[in-house]
């Protein structure tokens, strides 16, 4: 299947992934070799997993999808697992995608399988996100890491400032809205400056979030932000 058909096929799977962001995931998987492994943290109902799964099938890779299926009004708990499994079965991807149910932070310390591409979209607080970045220990040097809600979530952005802007392990490449792409390599000064250049957009997103918390959705709409969700 080509990207356009795959994107069409996820139209009815609820989630927060835009078409351009799905394309970034798709392209990242297509850069992999046969026999490689994609690891996704945070699958929800499988919108991104189906994209990763079809792309993986095209190159002969596999996907490991980690989700704790946490309860809460946004994510929906155990019934979300049923929806995830039904969506993956309907997509014909059960032979490509392996689901691992659990908390990424609990699973990581004992993990011993190599991975070739890391996609982080789990819990967005600083501590979980920076722990999730450490799954990159299992990537080859230069391996790609995609992160959703970067420069929109406060926790993820603070983690990016600490570990990418002021760290020495990750280089920021580019983004589509909040989908950011990094590689596991030591950043140069110019790479760090590119992180700084994203911070005005982050400030704007925080401003929109404040409007939404104050129930000023209409004002957010005048400013170009539509819908009930935080910017992503
Ligand atoms: C934003 S959603 C993922 C959306 C998904 N990538 C998509 O495209 O639809 C976040 C998911 O992360 C899961 N999650 C939250 N904390 C987690 C953790 N510590 N470990 C694993 N999964 C977690 C939630 O259960 C939820 O399904």
Coordinates of N, CA and C and ligand atoms in Angstrom, one line a residue:
X1 N 0.9 -1.2 0.0 CA 0.0 0.0 0.0 C 0.9 1.2 0.0
X2 N 0.5 2.3 -0.7 CA 1.3 3.5 -0.7 C 0.8 4.4 0.5
X3 N 1.5 5.5 0.7 CA 1.2 6.3 1.9 C -0.2 6.8 1.9
X4 N -0.7 7.3 0.7 CA -2.0 7.9 0.7 C -3.1 7.0 1.1
X5 N -3.0 5.7 0.6 CA -4.0 4.7 1.0 C -3.9 4.4 2.5
X6 N -2.7 4.3 3.0 CA -2.5 4.0 4.4 C -3.1 5.1 5.3
X7 N -2.8 6.4 4.8 CA -3.4 7.5 5.6 C -4.9 7.5 5.6
X8 N -5.5 7.2 4.4 CA -6.9 7.1 4.3 C -7.5 6.0 5.2
X9 N -6.7 4.9 5.4 CA -7.2 3.8 6.2 C -7.2 4.1 7.7
X10 N -6.5 5.1 8.1 CA -6.5 5.4 9.6 C -7.5 6.6 9.9
X11 N -8.2 7.0 8.9 CA -9.1 8.2 9.1 C -10.1 8.0 10.3
X12 N -10.5 6.7 10.4 CA -11.5 6.5 11.5 C -10.9 6.0 12.8
X13 N -9.5 6.0 12.9 CA -8.9 5.7 14.2 C -8.6 7.0 14.9
X14 N -9.3 7.2 16.1 CA -9.1 8.4 16.8 C -7.6 8.6 17.2
X15 N -7.1 9.8 17.2 CA -5.7 10.0 17.7 C -5.3 11.5 17.3
X16 N -4.1 11.8 17.5 CA -3.6 13.2 17.4 C -2.5 13.3 16.4
X17 N -2.6 12.5 15.4 CA -1.5 12.5 14.4 C -2.0 13.2 13.1
X18 N -1.3 14.2 12.6 CA -1.7 14.8 11.4 C -1.1 14.1 10.2
X19 N -1.5 14.4 9.0 CA -1.0 13.7 7.8 C 0.5 13.9 7.6
X20 N 0.9 15.2 7.8 CA 2.4 15.4 7.6 C 3.2 14.7 8.7
X21 N 2.7 14.6 9.9 CA 3.4 13.8 10.9 C 3.4 12.3 10.6
X22 N 2.3 11.8 10.1 CA 2.3 10.4 9.7 C 3.3 10.2 8.6
X23 N 3.4 11.1 7.7 CA 4.4 11.0 6.6 C 5.8 11.0 7.1
X24 N 6.1 11.7 8.2 CA 7.4 11.7 8.8 C 7.7 10.3 9.3
X25 N 6.7 9.7 10.0 CA 6.9 8.3 10.5 C 7.1 7.3 9.4
X26 N 6.3 7.5 8.4 CA 6.4 6.6 7.2 C 7.8 6.7 6.6
X27 N 8.2 7.9 6.3 CA 9.5 8.1 5.7 C 10.7 7.6 6.5
X28 N 10.6 7.8 7.8 CA 11.6 7.3 8.7 C 11.7 5.8 8.6
X29 N 10.6 5.1 8.6 CA 10.6 3.6 8.5 C 11.2 3.2 7.1
X30 N 10.8 3.9 6.1 CA 11.3 3.5 4.8 C 12.8 3.7 4.6
X31 N 13.4 4.4 5.6 CA 14.9 4.5 5.5 C 15.6 3.3 6.2
X32 N 14.8 2.4 6.8 CA 15.4 1.3 7.5 C 15.7 0.1 6.5
X33 N 16.5 -0.8 7.0 CA 16.8 -2.0 6.3 C 15.9 -3.1 6.6
X34 N 15.8 -4.1 5.8 CA 15.0 -5.3 6.1 C 15.5 -6.0 7.4
X35 N 14.6 -6.5 8.2 CA 15.0 -7.2 9.4 C 15.2 -6.3 10.6
X36 N 14.9 -5.0 10.5 CA 15.1 -4.1 11.6 C 13.8 -3.9 12.4
X37 N 13.9 -3.2 13.5 CA 12.8 -3.1 14.5 C 12.5 -1.6 14.8
X38 N 11.2 -1.3 14.7 CA 10.7 0.0 15.1 C 10.1 -0.2 16.5
X39 N 10.4 0.7 17.5 CA 9.8 0.6 18.8 C 9.0 1.9 19.0
X40 N 7.7 1.7 19.3 CA 6.8 2.8 19.5 C 6.4 2.8 21.0
X41 N 6.5 3.9 21.7 CA 6.0 4.1 23.0 C 4.7 4.9 23.0
X42 N 3.6 4.4 23.3 CA 2.3 5.1 23.3 C 1.6 4.9 22.0
X43 N 0.7 3.9 22.0 CA 0.0 3.5 20.7 C -1.5 3.9 20.7
X44 N -2.1 4.0 21.9 CA -3.5 4.4 22.0 C -4.3 3.4 21.2
X45 N -5.1 3.9 20.2 CA -5.9 3.0 19.4 C -5.3 2.5 18.2
X46 N -4.0 2.9 18.0 CA -3.2 2.4 16.8 C -3.1 3.2 15.6
X47 N -3.5 4.5 15.7 CA -3.4 5.4 14.5 C -2.0 5.4 14.0
X48 N -1.0 5.8 14.9 CA 0.4 5.8 14.4 C 0.9 4.4 14.2
X49 N 0.5 3.4 15.0 CA 1.0 2.1 14.8 C 0.7 1.5 13.4
X50 N -0.5 1.8 12.9 CA -0.9 1.3 11.6 C 0.0 1.9 10.5
X51 N 0.3 3.2 10.7 CA 1.3 3.8 9.7 C 2.6 3.1 9.8
X52 N 3.1 3.0 11.0 CA 4.4 2.3 11.2 C 4.4 0.9 10.7
X53 N 3.3 0.2 10.9 CA 3.1 -1.2 10.5 C 3.2 -1.4 9.0
X54 N 2.4 -0.6 8.3 CA 2.4 -0.7 6.9 C 3.8 -0.4 6.3
X55 N 4.4 0.7 6.8 CA 5.7 1.1 6.3 C 6.7 -0.1 6.6
X56 N 6.6 -0.7 7.8 CA 7.5 -1.7 8.2 C 7.3 -2.9 7.3
X57 N 6.1 -3.2 6.9 CA 5.9 -4.4 6.0 C 6.5 -4.1 4.7
X58 N 6.5 -2.8 4.2 CA 7.0 -2.5 2.9 C 8.6 -2.7 2.9
X59 N 9.2 -2.5 4.0 CA 10.7 -2.6 4.0 C 11.2 -3.9 4.7
X60 N 10.2 -4.7 5.2 CA 10.6 -6.0 5.9 C 11.1 -5.8 7.3
X61 N 10.6 -4.7 7.9 CA 10.9 -4.4 9.4 C 9.7 -4.9 10.2
X62 N 9.9 -4.8 11.6 CA 8.8 -5.2 12.5 C 8.6 -4.0 13.5
X63 N 7.4 -4.0 14.1 CA 7.1 -2.9 15.1 C 6.9 -3.6 16.4
X64 N 7.5 -3.0 17.5 CA 7.1 -3.3 18.8 C 6.3 -2.1 19.4
X65 N 5.1 -2.3 19.8 CA 4.2 -1.2 20.3 C 4.1 -1.4 21.8
X66 N 4.5 -0.4 22.5 CA 4.4 -0.5 24.0 C 3.3 0.5 24.4
X67 N 2.4 0.0 25.2 CA 1.4 0.9 25.8 C 0.9 0.3 27.1
X68 N 0.7 1.1 28.1 CA 0.2 0.7 29.4 C -1.3 0.7 29.4
X69 N -1.9 1.3 28.4 CA -3.4 1.5 28.3 C -3.9 2.0 29.7
X70 N -3.4 3.2 30.0 CA -3.7 3.8 31.3 C -5.1 4.3 31.3
X71 N -5.7 4.3 32.4 CA -7.1 4.8 32.6 C -7.1 6.4 32.5
X72 N -8.2 6.9 32.2 CA -8.3 8.4 32.2 C -9.2 8.8 31.1
X73 N -9.8 10.1 31.2 CA -10.8 10.4 30.2 C -10.2 10.6 28.8
X74 N -8.9 10.9 28.7 CA -8.3 11.1 27.4 C -8.0 9.8 26.8
X75 N -7.5 8.8 27.5 CA -6.9 7.6 26.9 C -7.8 6.4 27.1
X76 N -8.6 6.2 28.1 CA -9.7 5.2 28.1 C -9.4 3.8 28.6
X77 N -8.2 3.5 29.2 CA -8.0 2.3 29.9 C -8.1 1.0 29.1
X78 N -8.5 -0.1 29.7 CA -8.4 -1.4 29.1 C -9.2 -1.5 27.8
X79 N -10.3 -0.8 27.7 CA -11.1 -1.0 26.5 C -10.3 -0.4 25.3
X80 N -9.4 0.4 25.5 CA -8.5 1.0 24.4 C -7.7 -0.1 23.9
X81 N -7.2 -1.1 24.7 CA -6.5 -2.2 24.2 C -7.3 -3.0 23.2
X82 N -8.6 -3.2 23.5 CA -9.4 -4.0 22.6 C -9.5 -3.2 21.3
X83 N -9.7 -1.9 21.4 CA -9.8 -1.1 20.1 C -8.5 -1.2 19.3
X84 N -7.4 -1.1 20.1 CA -6.0 -1.2 19.4 C -5.9 -2.5 18.7
X85 N -6.3 -3.6 19.4 CA -6.1 -4.9 18.7 C -7.1 -5.1 17.5
X86 N -8.3 -4.6 17.7 CA -9.2 -4.7 16.5 C -8.7 -3.8 15.3
X87 N -8.2 -2.7 15.6 CA -7.7 -1.8 14.5 C -6.5 -2.5 13.8
X88 N -5.6 -3.1 14.6 CA -4.4 -3.7 14.0 C -4.8 -5.0 13.2
X89 N -5.8 -5.7 13.7 CA -6.3 -6.9 13.0 C -7.0 -6.4 11.7
X90 N -7.8 -5.4 11.8 CA -8.5 -4.9 10.5 C -7.5 -4.4 9.5
X91 N -6.4 -3.9 10.0 CA -5.3 -3.4 9.0 C -4.5 -4.6 8.5
X92 N -4.7 -5.8 9.1 CA -3.9 -7.0 8.6 C -2.5 -6.9 9.0
X93 N -2.2 -6.4 10.2 CA -0.9 -6.1 10.7 C -0.4 -6.9 11.9
X94 N -1.2 -7.9 12.2 CA -0.9 -8.7 13.5 C 0.4 -9.5 13.4
X95 N 0.8 -9.7 12.1 CA 2.1 -10.5 12.0 C 3.3 -9.5 11.9
X96 N 3.0 -8.2 11.9 CA 4.1 -7.2 11.8 C 4.3 -6.5 13.1
X97 N 3.2 -6.3 13.8 CA 3.2 -5.5 15.1 C 3.1 -6.4 16.3
X98 N 4.0 -6.3 17.2 CA 4.0 -7.0 18.5 C 3.6 -6.0 19.6
X99 N 2.5 -6.3 20.3 CA 2.1 -5.4 21.4 C 2.7 -5.9 22.7
X100 N 3.3 -4.9 23.4 CA 3.9 -5.2 24.7 C 3.1 -4.3 25.7
X101 N 2.3 -4.9 26.6 CA 1.5 -4.0 27.5 C 2.3 -3.8 28.7
X102 N 2.5 -2.5 29.0 CA 3.2 -2.2 30.3 C 3.7 -0.7 30.2
X103 N 4.2 -0.3 31.3 CA 4.8 1.1 31.4 C 6.2 1.1 30.8
X104 N 6.5 2.0 29.9 CA 7.8 2.1 29.3 C 8.9 2.2 30.3
X105 N 8.6 3.0 31.4 CA 9.7 3.2 32.4 C 10.0 1.9 33.2
X106 N 9.0 1.0 33.3 CA 9.2 -0.2 34.0 C 9.9 -1.2 33.1
X107 N 9.5 -1.2 31.8 CA 10.1 -2.2 30.9 C 11.5 -1.9 30.5
X108 N 11.9 -0.6 30.5 CA 13.2 -0.2 29.9 C 14.4 -0.7 30.6
X109 N 14.5 -0.7 31.9 CA 15.7 -1.2 32.6 C 16.2 -2.6 32.2
X110 N 15.2 -3.5 31.9 CA 15.5 -4.9 31.6 C 15.5 -5.2 30.1
X111 N 15.2 -4.2 29.3 CA 15.1 -4.4 27.9 C 16.4 -4.8 27.3
X112 N 16.4 -5.9 26.4 CA 17.7 -6.3 25.9 C 17.6 -6.6 24.4
X113 N 16.6 -6.1 23.7 CA 16.5 -6.3 22.3 C 16.9 -5.0 21.5
X114 N 17.6 -5.2 20.4 CA 18.0 -4.0 19.7 C 16.9 -3.4 19.0
X115 N 16.9 -2.1 18.8 CA 15.9 -1.4 18.0 C 16.6 -0.5 17.0
X116 N 15.9 -0.1 16.0 CA 16.5 0.7 14.9 C 15.9 2.0 14.7
X117 N 14.6 2.2 15.2 CA 13.9 3.5 15.1 C 13.1 3.6 16.4
X118 N 13.1 4.7 17.0 CA 12.3 4.9 18.2 C 11.3 6.0 18.0
X119 N 10.1 5.7 18.4 CA 9.0 6.7 18.3 C 8.4 6.9 19.7
X120 N 8.5 8.1 20.2 CA 8.1 8.4 21.6 C 6.8 9.2 21.6
X121 N 5.7 8.6 22.1 CA 4.4 9.3 22.2 C 3.7 8.8 23.4
X122 N 4.4 8.6 24.6 CA 3.7 8.0 25.8 C 3.3 9.1 26.7
X123 N 3.7 9.0 28.0 CA 3.4 10.0 29.0 C 4.3 11.2 28.8
X124 N 3.7 12.4 28.9 CA 4.4 13.6 28.4 C 5.0 14.4 29.6
X125 N 5.1 13.8 30.8 CA 5.8 14.6 31.8 C 7.3 14.5 31.6
X126 N 8.0 15.4 32.2 CA 9.5 15.5 32.1 C 10.2 14.2 32.4
X127 N 9.8 13.6 33.5 CA 10.5 12.4 34.0 C 10.3 11.2 33.1
X128 N 9.0 11.0 32.7 CA 8.8 9.8 31.8 C 9.4 10.0 30.4
X129 N 9.3 11.3 29.9 CA 9.8 11.5 28.6 C 11.3 11.4 28.6
X130 N 12.0 11.9 29.6 CA 13.5 11.8 29.5 C 13.9 10.3 29.8
X131 N 13.1 9.6 30.5 CA 13.4 8.2 30.6 C 13.2 7.5 29.3
X132 N 12.1 7.8 28.6 CA 11.8 7.2 27.3 C 12.9 7.5 26.3
X133 N 13.5 8.7 26.4 CA 14.6 8.9 25.5 C 15.7 7.9 25.6
X134 N 15.8 7.4 26.9 CA 16.9 6.4 27.1 C 16.8 5.1 26.5
X135 N 15.6 4.9 25.9 CA 15.4 3.7 25.0 C 16.4 3.7 23.9
X136 N 16.9 4.9 23.6 CA 17.8 5.1 22.4 C 19.1 4.4 22.7
X137 N 19.4 4.0 24.0 CA 20.6 3.2 24.2 C 20.6 2.0 23.3
X138 N 19.4 1.5 22.9 CA 19.3 0.3 22.1 C 19.4 0.6 20.6
X139 N 19.5 1.9 20.2 CA 19.6 2.3 18.8 C 21.1 2.2 18.4
X140 N 21.3 2.0 17.1 CA 22.7 2.2 16.6 C 23.0 3.7 16.6
X141 N 24.3 4.0 16.6 CA 24.7 5.4 16.5 C 24.1 6.0 15.2
X142 N 23.5 7.2 15.3 CA 22.9 7.8 14.2 C 21.5 7.4 14.0
X143 N 21.0 6.5 14.8 CA 19.6 6.0 14.7 C 18.6 7.2 15.0
X144 N 17.4 7.1 14.3 CA 16.5 8.2 14.4 C 15.5 8.0 15.6
X145 N 15.1 9.1 16.2 CA 14.1 9.2 17.3 C 13.1 10.2 16.9
X146 N 11.8 9.8 16.8 CA 10.8 10.8 16.6 C 10.0 11.0 17.8
X147 N 9.6 12.2 18.1 CA 8.9 12.5 19.4 C 7.7 13.4 19.0
X148 N 6.5 12.9 19.5 CA 5.3 13.7 19.3 C 5.1 14.6 20.5
X149 N 4.4 15.8 20.2 CA 4.1 16.8 21.2 C 5.4 17.5 21.8
X150 N 6.4 17.5 20.9 CA 7.6 18.2 21.3 C 7.4 19.7 20.9
X151 N 7.8 20.6 21.8 CA 7.6 22.0 21.6 C 6.1 22.4 21.7
X152 N 5.3 21.4 22.2 CA 3.9 21.8 22.5 C 3.6 21.4 24.0
X153 N 3.9 20.1 24.3 CA 3.8 19.7 25.7 C 4.9 20.4 26.6
X154 N 4.6 20.9 27.8 CA 5.6 21.5 28.6 C 6.6 20.5 29.1
X155 N 6.2 19.3 29.5 CA 7.1 18.3 30.0 C 8.1 17.8 28.9
X156 N 7.5 17.6 27.8 CA 8.4 17.1 26.7 C 9.4 18.2 26.2
X157 N 8.9 19.4 26.2 CA 9.8 20.5 25.8 C 10.9 20.8 26.8
X158 N 10.5 20.7 28.1 CA 11.6 20.9 29.2 C 12.6 19.8 29.1
X159 N 12.1 18.5 28.8 CA 13.0 17.4 28.6 C 13.9 17.6 27.4
X160 N 13.4 18.2 26.4 CA 14.2 18.4 25.2 C 15.2 19.5 25.4
X161 N 14.8 20.5 26.2 CA 15.8 21.5 26.5 C 16.9 20.9 27.4
X162 N 16.6 20.1 28.3 CA 17.6 19.5 29.2 C 18.5 18.6 28.5
X163 N 17.9 17.7 27.7 CA 18.7 16.5 27.2 C 19.2 16.8 25.8
X164 N 18.5 17.7 25.0 CA 19.0 17.9 23.6 C 19.7 19.2 23.5
X165 N 19.1 20.3 24.0 CA 19.8 21.6 24.0 C 21.1 21.6 24.8
X166 N 20.9 21.1 26.1 CA 22.1 21.1 27.0 C 22.8 19.8 27.1
X167 N 22.3 18.8 26.4 CA 22.9 17.4 26.5 C 23.9 17.2 25.4
X168 N 24.4 15.9 25.3 CA 25.5 15.7 24.3 C 25.2 14.4 23.5
X169 N 23.9 13.9 23.7 CA 23.6 12.6 23.1 C 22.7 12.7 21.9
X170 N 22.0 13.8 21.7 CA 20.9 13.9 20.7 C 21.1 15.1 19.9
X171 N 20.9 15.0 18.6 CA 20.9 16.1 17.6 C 19.5 16.3 17.1
X172 N 19.0 17.5 17.2 CA 17.7 17.8 16.7 C 17.8 18.1 15.2
X173 N 16.9 17.5 14.4 CA 17.0 17.7 12.9 C 15.9 18.6 12.4
X174 N 14.6 18.2 12.6 CA 13.5 19.0 12.0 C 12.2 18.6 12.7
X175 N 11.1 19.2 12.2 CA 9.8 18.9 12.8 C 8.7 19.2 11.8
X176 N 7.5 18.5 12.0 CA 6.3 18.9 11.4 C 5.3 19.2 12.6
X177 N 5.0 20.5 12.8 CA 4.3 20.9 14.0 C 5.0 20.3 15.2
X178 N 4.3 19.4 16.0 CA 4.9 18.9 17.2 C 5.7 17.6 17.0
X179 N 5.8 17.1 15.8 CA 6.5 15.9 15.6 C 7.9 16.2 15.3
X180 N 8.8 16.0 16.2 CA 10.2 16.4 16.1 C 11.1 15.1 15.8
X181 N 12.1 15.4 15.0 CA 13.0 14.3 14.6 C 14.4 14.6 15.2
X182 N 15.0 13.5 15.8 CA 16.3 13.7 16.4 C 17.2 12.5 15.9
X183 N 18.5 12.6 16.0 CA 19.3 11.4 15.8 C 20.2 11.3 17.0
X184 N 20.6 10.0 17.2 CA 21.5 9.7 18.4 C 22.9 10.1 17.9
X185 N 23.3 11.3 18.2 CA 24.7 11.7 17.9 C 24.9 13.1 18.6
X186 N 26.2 13.3 18.8 CA 26.6 14.6 19.6 C 26.2 15.8 18.7
X187 N 25.5 16.8 19.3 CA 25.1 17.9 18.5 C 26.3 19.0 18.4
X188 N 26.2 19.7 17.3 CA 27.2 20.8 17.1 C 26.5 22.1 17.7
X189 N 27.2 23.2 17.7 CA 26.6 24.4 18.3 C 25.4 24.8 17.4
X190 N 25.5 24.7 16.1 CA 24.4 25.1 15.2 C 23.2 24.2 15.4
X191 N 23.4 22.9 15.8 CA 22.2 22.1 16.0 C 21.5 22.5 17.3
X192 N 22.3 23.0 18.3 CA 21.6 23.5 19.5 C 20.8 24.7 19.3
X193 N 21.4 25.6 18.4 CA 20.7 26.8 18.1 C 19.3 26.5 17.4
X194 N 19.3 25.4 16.7 CA 18.0 25.1 16.0 C 16.9 24.7 17.1
X195 N 17.4 24.1 18.2 CA 16.4 23.9 19.3 C 15.9 25.2 19.8
X196 N 16.8 26.1 20.1 CA 16.4 27.4 20.6 C 15.4 28.1 19.7
X197 N 15.6 27.9 18.4 CA 14.8 28.6 17.4 C 13.3 28.1 17.5
X198 N 13.1 26.9 18.1 CA 11.7 26.4 18.2 C 11.0 27.0 19.4
X199 N 11.7 27.6 20.3 CA 11.1 28.0 21.6 C 10.0 29.1 21.4
X200 N 10.1 30.0 20.5 CA 9.0 31.0 20.3 C 7.7 30.2 19.9
X201 N 7.8 29.2 19.1 CA 6.6 28.4 18.8 C 6.0 27.7 20.0
X202 N 7.0 27.2 20.9 CA 6.6 26.6 22.1 C 5.8 27.6 23.0
X203 N 6.3 28.8 23.1 CA 5.7 29.9 23.9 C 4.2 30.1 23.4
X204 N 4.1 30.2 22.1 CA 2.8 30.4 21.5 C 1.9 29.2 21.9
X205 N 2.3 28.0 21.8 CA 1.5 26.9 22.2 C 1.1 26.9 23.7
X206 N 2.0 27.4 24.5 CA 1.6 27.5 25.9 C 0.5 28.6 26.1
X207 N 0.6 29.7 25.3 CA -0.4 30.7 25.4 C -1.7 30.1 25.0
X208 N -1.8 29.3 23.9 CA -3.0 28.7 23.4 C -3.6 27.8 24.5
X209 N -2.7 27.0 25.1 CA -3.2 26.1 26.2 C -3.8 26.9 27.3
X210 N -3.2 28.0 27.7 CA -3.8 28.8 28.8 C -5.2 29.3 28.4
X211 N -5.3 29.7 27.1 CA -6.7 30.2 26.6 C -7.7 29.0 26.8
X212 N -7.2 27.8 26.4 CA -8.1 26.6 26.4 C -8.5 26.3 27.9
X213 N -7.5 26.4 28.8 CA -7.8 26.1 30.2 C -8.8 27.2 30.8
X214 N -8.7 28.4 30.2 CA -9.6 29.5 30.7 C -11.0 29.4 29.9
X215 N -11.2 28.3 29.2 CA -12.4 28.1 28.4 C -12.6 29.2 27.4
X216 N -11.5 29.8 26.8 CA -11.6 30.8 25.8 C -11.3 30.2 24.4
X217 N -12.1 29.2 24.1 CA -11.9 28.5 22.9 C -12.1 29.4 21.7
X218 N -13.1 30.3 21.9 CA -13.4 31.1 20.7 C -12.3 32.1 20.4
X219 N -11.6 32.6 21.5 CA -10.5 33.5 21.3 C -9.3 32.7 20.6
X220 N -9.1 31.4 21.1 CA -8.1 30.6 20.4 C -8.4 30.4 19.0
X221 N -9.7 30.2 18.7 CA -10.2 30.1 17.3 C -9.8 31.3 16.4
X222 N -10.1 32.5 17.0 CA -9.7 33.7 16.3 C -8.2 33.7 16.0
X223 N -7.4 33.1 16.9 CA -6.0 33.1 16.7 C -5.5 31.9 15.8
X224 N -6.5 31.2 15.3 CA -6.2 30.1 14.3 C -6.1 28.7 14.9
X225 N -6.4 28.6 16.3 CA -6.4 27.3 16.8 C -7.8 26.7 17.0
X226 N -8.1 25.7 16.2 CA -9.4 25.1 16.2 C -9.5 23.8 16.9
X227 N -10.6 23.5 17.6 CA -10.8 22.2 18.2 C -10.5 22.3 19.7
X228 N -10.9 21.2 20.5 CA -10.8 21.3 21.9 C -9.4 20.9 22.4
X229 N -8.6 20.3 21.6 CA -7.3 19.7 22.1 C -6.2 20.8 22.1
X230 N -5.2 20.5 22.9 CA -4.0 21.4 22.9 C -3.3 21.3 21.6
X231 N -2.5 22.2 21.2 CA -1.8 22.2 19.9 C -1.0 20.9 19.8
X232 N -1.0 20.2 18.7 CA -0.1 19.1 18.5 C 0.4 19.1 17.1
Ligands
LIG1 C1 -1.0 10.4 23.0 S1 -1.4 8.7 23.2 C2 -0.6 7.9 21.9 C3 -1.2 8.2 20.5 C4 -0.8 7.3 19.4 N1 0.6 7.4 19.2 C5 -1.6 7.7 18.2 O1 -1.1 8.1 17.1 O2 -2.9 7.7 18.2 C6 -0.5 8.2 24.6 C7 -0.5 6.8 24.9 O3 0.5 6.5 25.8 C8 0.1 5.6 26.8 N2 0.9 5.7 28.0 C9 0.9 6.7 28.9 N3 1.9 6.6 29.8 C10 2.6 5.5 29.4 C11 3.8 4.8 29.8 N4 4.5 5.3 30.9 N5 4.2 3.7 29.2 C12 3.5 3.2 28.1 N6 2.4 3.8 27.6 C13 2.0 4.9 28.2 C14 -1.4 5.9 27.0 O4 -2.1 4.7 27.5 C15 -1.8 6.3 25.6 O5 -2.4 5.3 24.9

